[in-house]
């Protein structure tokens, strides 16, 4: 093995050894720098060099270093964005003889090398033959860079108990190493130490009179993600200083958040993001429940939706909108000015494939500090409302408290689907009074501990730091294994009863068509020029088969309270006028969209003949109700 003697600034001498990790199959352990996955291969088949470093000041810790080629000699190669290895931390546990068992650092299970496949698994609860490894000698070229890094990382290890000492140690490392090293801190430090270190960055990073702030800025701006992370830290600092904003923007500079691949795993967009997540986890909430929602041209339903959720215990609303055309911007502005909501204009450059919901959720849970003042975050859309049971007076917080006492950090509620009840046109009145429930559905929506997650999908939270979380249904049943990467976690084994989601997926004919004229959030991009667009001809069959179905109206139980809440909102200056304008625009614009849907019938041969006939008949009935000319079928 190659050894270095590291001379530390405090006079201590630390020994660092460098070797290769060999499996029981006499293959080499390999670390893929692109995604930090492990494999094992014959030495001649290894695509790159993977070496293990150990330090006498941290017995039991093993650092895998994946290197493409030799370390450069020139210092310029190590500047921001330059050459850098990737790292992964492990615990090395001595076995009989010179054998070692390995675990991911801080994780309970052992690594095992599967024979003949090259795969490494990390789920073994005991160390047997195939979980044992040895360290083999390796010869390094005459290059002072390994010696330098051995000393630099030894200083990082020694600095784990002092945030300022750790900051200095990181700055001694090459700037090109900073992204990978900052990501490594999530494993290397305790949760408390990581939060203390991250707290150094919650400041005005432009200040020149504070040496610590200057060092933080120097480290942060060595990252490719410096701009958006600096804004996140800056907003946390504003929040800590008592500054609040009721109207905000998530402009085109945040469009990258609308692509899942950019906000997951080891994407370049996420380097260092764990530091911001740690700083946000340190914020102690003072209130209970916030609602995070996205909307485009759904002003018709906004007041009912707000009044309903205020009644069940929501204390604040964080509403993201983009590219509005229905006049709801005036209503949102008035409501935000009155403190009823926090409104974030999510309009950006609208690149192809962007998912505007993903952008909104990740922006809220990584950038907005105001949402951290709420212990729980509920994610629902404008066509969904949560209905808790009568035994808790239709209030959600008591149920959340019960599940939290049982250890839940994420709580699922299942859908109940509501359908048209024979309505062809929009009319004033509550959705809760107009439409009926016709089916239960296994799809869920989730309320989760706000500061413990760094993003969300439409149905559950997401996290870069953890795959497994304590996940329950609102009825207290464990939601499978709590694996956020498992698609099946979006589905409940049976309908929840203590609370559920009234999903107004299929309202009246013209409202249904209006919905698809807004554009589906199906990664096809933002529909700038509004027209009737759909990606599945099954939407026609879905509507026609459910149009006349009967069923209960579960949300009607809160109708009086909702009407009362809407009257209060309508009394806010500007809201009533905005509501009238929203209704006017809907009535004038929806006609063209319904006519477009009928025209499509002549061109889309994927639609069954009986569905075509029924849809066109309903459109004719709609024309009659609207006082328009009927068409011969």
CSV table of N, CA, C and O in Angstrom, one decimal, residues 162-208:
chain,number,residue,atom,x,y,z
A,162,UNK,N,-15.9,21.7,14.1
A,162,UNK,CA,-15.9,23.1,14.1
A,162,UNK,C,-16.3,23.6,12.7
A,162,UNK,O,-15.5,23.3,11.8
A,163,UNK,N,-17.4,24.3,12.6
A,163,UNK,CA,-17.9,24.8,11.3
A,163,UNK,C,-16.8,25.7,10.6
A,163,UNK,O,-16.6,25.5,9.4
A,164,UNK,N,-16.2,26.6,11.4
A,164,UNK,CA,-15.3,27.5,10.8
A,164,UNK,C,-14.0,26.8,10.4
A,164,UNK,O,-13.4,27.1,9.3
A,165,UNK,N,-13.6,25.8,11.2
A,165,UNK,CA,-12.4,25.0,10.8
A,165,UNK,C,-12.6,24.2,9.6
A,165,UNK,O,-11.8,24.1,8.7
A,166,UNK,N,-13.9,23.7,9.5
A,166,UNK,CA,-14.2,22.9,8.3
A,166,UNK,C,-14.3,23.8,7.0
A,166,UNK,O,-13.8,23.4,6.0
A,167,UNK,N,-14.8,25.0,7.2
A,167,UNK,CA,-14.8,25.9,6.0
A,167,UNK,C,-13.4,26.2,5.5
A,167,UNK,O,-13.1,26.2,4.3
A,168,UNK,N,-12.5,26.4,6.5
A,168,UNK,CA,-11.1,26.7,6.1
A,168,UNK,C,-10.5,25.5,5.4
A,168,UNK,O,-9.7,25.6,4.4
A,169,UNK,N,-10.8,24.3,5.9
A,169,UNK,CA,-10.2,23.1,5.3
A,169,UNK,C,-10.7,22.9,3.9
A,169,UNK,O,-9.9,22.5,3.0
A,170,UNK,N,-12.0,23.1,3.7
A,170,UNK,CA,-12.5,22.9,2.3
A,170,UNK,C,-11.9,23.9,1.3
A,170,UNK,O,-11.6,23.6,0.2
A,171,UNK,N,-11.7,25.1,1.8
A,171,UNK,CA,-11.1,26.2,0.9
A,171,UNK,C,-9.6,25.8,0.6
A,171,UNK,O,-9.1,26.4,-0.4
A,172,UNK,N,-9.0,25.0,1.4
A,172,UNK,CA,-7.6,24.6,1.0
A,172,UNK,C,-7.6,23.6,-0.1
A,172,UNK,O,-6.6,23.4,-0.7
A,173,UNK,N,-8.7,22.9,-0.4
A,173,UNK,CA,-8.8,22.0,-1.5
A,173,UNK,C,-9.0,22.7,-2.8
A,173,UNK,O,-9.4,23.9,-2.9
A,174,UNK,N,-8.6,22.0,-3.9
A,174,UNK,CA,-8.8,22.7,-5.2
A,174,UNK,C,-10.2,23.1,-5.5
A,174,UNK,O,-11.2,22.3,-5.1
A,175,UNK,N,-10.5,24.2,-6.1
A,175,UNK,CA,-11.9,24.7,-6.4
A,175,UNK,C,-12.6,23.6,-7.2
A,175,UNK,O,-13.9,23.5,-7.0
A,176,UNK,N,-12.0,22.9,-8.1
A,176,UNK,CA,-12.7,21.9,-8.9
A,176,UNK,C,-13.2,20.8,-8.0
A,176,UNK,O,-14.1,20.0,-8.5
A,177,UNK,N,-12.6,20.6,-6.8
A,177,UNK,CA,-13.1,19.5,-6.0
A,177,UNK,C,-14.3,19.9,-5.1
A,177,UNK,O,-14.9,19.0,-4.5
A,178,UNK,N,-14.6,21.2,-5.0
A,178,UNK,CA,-15.6,21.6,-4.1
A,178,UNK,C,-17.0,21.0,-4.3
A,178,UNK,O,-17.6,20.7,-3.3
A,179,UNK,N,-17.5,20.9,-5.5
A,179,UNK,CA,-18.8,20.3,-5.7
A,179,UNK,C,-18.9,18.9,-5.1
A,179,UNK,O,-19.9,18.6,-4.3
A,180,UNK,N,-18.0,18.1,-5.4
A,180,UNK,CA,-18.1,16.7,-4.9
A,180,UNK,C,-17.9,16.6,-3.4
A,180,UNK,O,-18.5,15.9,-2.7
A,181,UNK,N,-17.0,17.5,-2.8
A,181,UNK,CA,-16.7,17.5,-1.4
A,181,UNK,C,-17.9,18.0,-0.6
A,181,UNK,O,-18.2,17.5,0.4
A,182,UNK,N,-18.6,19.0,-1.1
A,182,UNK,CA,-19.7,19.5,-0.4
A,182,UNK,C,-20.9,18.5,-0.5
A,182,UNK,O,-21.6,18.4,0.5
A,183,UNK,N,-21.0,17.8,-1.5
A,183,UNK,CA,-22.0,16.7,-1.6
A,183,UNK,C,-21.7,15.6,-0.5
A,183,UNK,O,-22.5,15.0,0.1
A,184,UNK,N,-20.4,15.4,-0.3
A,184,UNK,CA,-19.9,14.4,0.6
A,184,UNK,C,-20.2,14.7,2.1
A,184,UNK,O,-20.4,13.8,2.9
A,185,UNK,N,-20.4,16.0,2.3
A,185,UNK,CA,-20.7,16.4,3.7
A,185,UNK,C,-21.9,15.8,4.3
A,185,UNK,O,-22.1,15.6,5.5
A,186,UNK,N,-22.9,15.6,3.4
A,186,UNK,CA,-24.2,15.0,3.9
A,186,UNK,C,-24.0,13.6,4.5
A,186,UNK,O,-24.7,13.2,5.4
A,187,UNK,N,-22.9,12.9,4.1
A,187,UNK,CA,-22.6,11.6,4.7
A,187,UNK,C,-21.6,11.7,5.8
A,187,UNK,O,-21.7,11.0,6.8
A,188,UNK,N,-20.7,12.6,5.6
A,188,UNK,CA,-19.5,12.7,6.6
A,188,UNK,C,-19.9,13.3,7.9
A,188,UNK,O,-19.4,12.9,9.0
A,189,UNK,N,-20.9,14.3,7.9
A,189,UNK,CA,-21.2,15.0,9.1
A,189,UNK,C,-22.5,14.5,9.7
A,189,UNK,O,-23.3,13.9,9.0
A,190,UNK,N,-22.6,14.7,11.0
A,190,UNK,CA,-23.9,14.4,11.7
A,190,UNK,C,-24.9,15.4,11.2
A,190,UNK,O,-24.5,16.5,10.7
A,191,UNK,N,-26.2,15.2,11.4
A,191,UNK,CA,-27.2,16.1,10.9
A,191,UNK,C,-27.0,17.4,11.6
A,191,UNK,O,-27.2,18.5,11.0
A,192,UNK,N,-26.7,17.4,12.9
A,192,UNK,CA,-26.5,18.7,13.7
A,192,UNK,C,-25.3,19.4,13.2
A,192,UNK,O,-25.3,20.7,13.0
A,193,UNK,N,-24.2,18.7,12.9
A,193,UNK,CA,-23.0,19.4,12.4
A,193,UNK,C,-23.2,20.0,11.0
A,193,UNK,O,-22.7,21.1,10.7
A,194,UNK,N,-23.9,19.2,10.1
A,194,UNK,CA,-24.2,19.7,8.8
A,194,UNK,C,-25.1,21.0,8.9
A,194,UNK,O,-24.8,22.0,8.1
A,195,UNK,N,-26.1,21.0,9.7
A,195,UNK,CA,-26.9,22.2,9.8
A,195,UNK,C,-26.1,23.4,10.4
A,195,UNK,O,-26.3,24.5,9.9
A,196,UNK,N,-25.2,23.1,11.3
A,196,UNK,CA,-24.4,24.2,11.8
A,196,UNK,C,-23.5,24.8,10.8
A,196,UNK,O,-23.3,26.0,10.7
A,197,UNK,N,-22.9,23.9,9.9
A,197,UNK,CA,-22.1,24.4,8.9
A,197,UNK,C,-22.9,25.1,7.8
A,197,UNK,O,-22.5,26.2,7.4
A,198,UNK,N,-24.0,24.6,7.4
A,198,UNK,CA,-24.9,25.3,6.5
A,198,UNK,C,-25.3,26.6,6.9
A,198,UNK,O,-25.5,27.6,6.1
A,199,UNK,N,-25.5,26.8,8.3
A,199,UNK,CA,-26.0,28.1,8.8
A,199,UNK,C,-25.0,29.2,8.5
A,199,UNK,O,-25.4,30.4,8.5
A,200,UNK,N,-23.7,28.9,8.3
A,200,UNK,CA,-22.7,29.9,8.0
A,200,UNK,C,-23.1,30.6,6.7
A,200,UNK,O,-22.8,31.8,6.5
A,201,UNK,N,-23.8,29.9,5.8
A,201,UNK,CA,-24.1,30.5,4.5
A,201,UNK,C,-25.4,31.3,4.4
A,201,UNK,O,-25.7,31.9,3.5
A,202,UNK,N,-26.1,31.2,5.5
A,202,UNK,CA,-27.4,32.0,5.6
A,202,UNK,C,-27.1,33.4,6.0
A,202,UNK,O,-27.1,33.8,7.2
A,203,UNK,N,-26.7,34.2,5.0
A,203,UNK,CA,-26.3,35.5,5.3
A,203,UNK,C,-26.3,36.3,3.9
A,203,UNK,O,-26.7,35.7,2.9
A,204,UNK,N,-26.0,37.6,4.0
A,204,UNK,CA,-25.8,38.4,2.8
A,204,UNK,C,-24.5,38.1,2.2
A,204,UNK,O,-23.4,38.6,2.7
A,205,UNK,N,-24.4,37.3,1.2
A,205,UNK,CA,-23.1,36.8,0.7
A,205,UNK,C,-22.4,37.9,-0.1
A,205,UNK,O,-21.2,37.6,-0.5
A,206,UNK,N,-23.0,39.0,-0.2
A,206,UNK,CA,-22.3,40.1,-0.9
A,206,UNK,C,-21.5,41.0,0.1
A,206,UNK,O,-20.8,41.9,-0.4
A,207,UNK,N,-21.7,40.8,1.4
A,207,UNK,CA,-21.0,41.6,2.4
A,207,UNK,C,-19.5,41.4,2.3
A,207,UNK,O,-19.0,40.3,2.2
A,208,UNK,N,-18.8,42.5,2.4
A,208,UNK,CA,-17.3,42.5,2.4
A,208,UNK,C,-16.7,42.7,3.8
A,208,UNK,O,-15.5,42.6,3.9
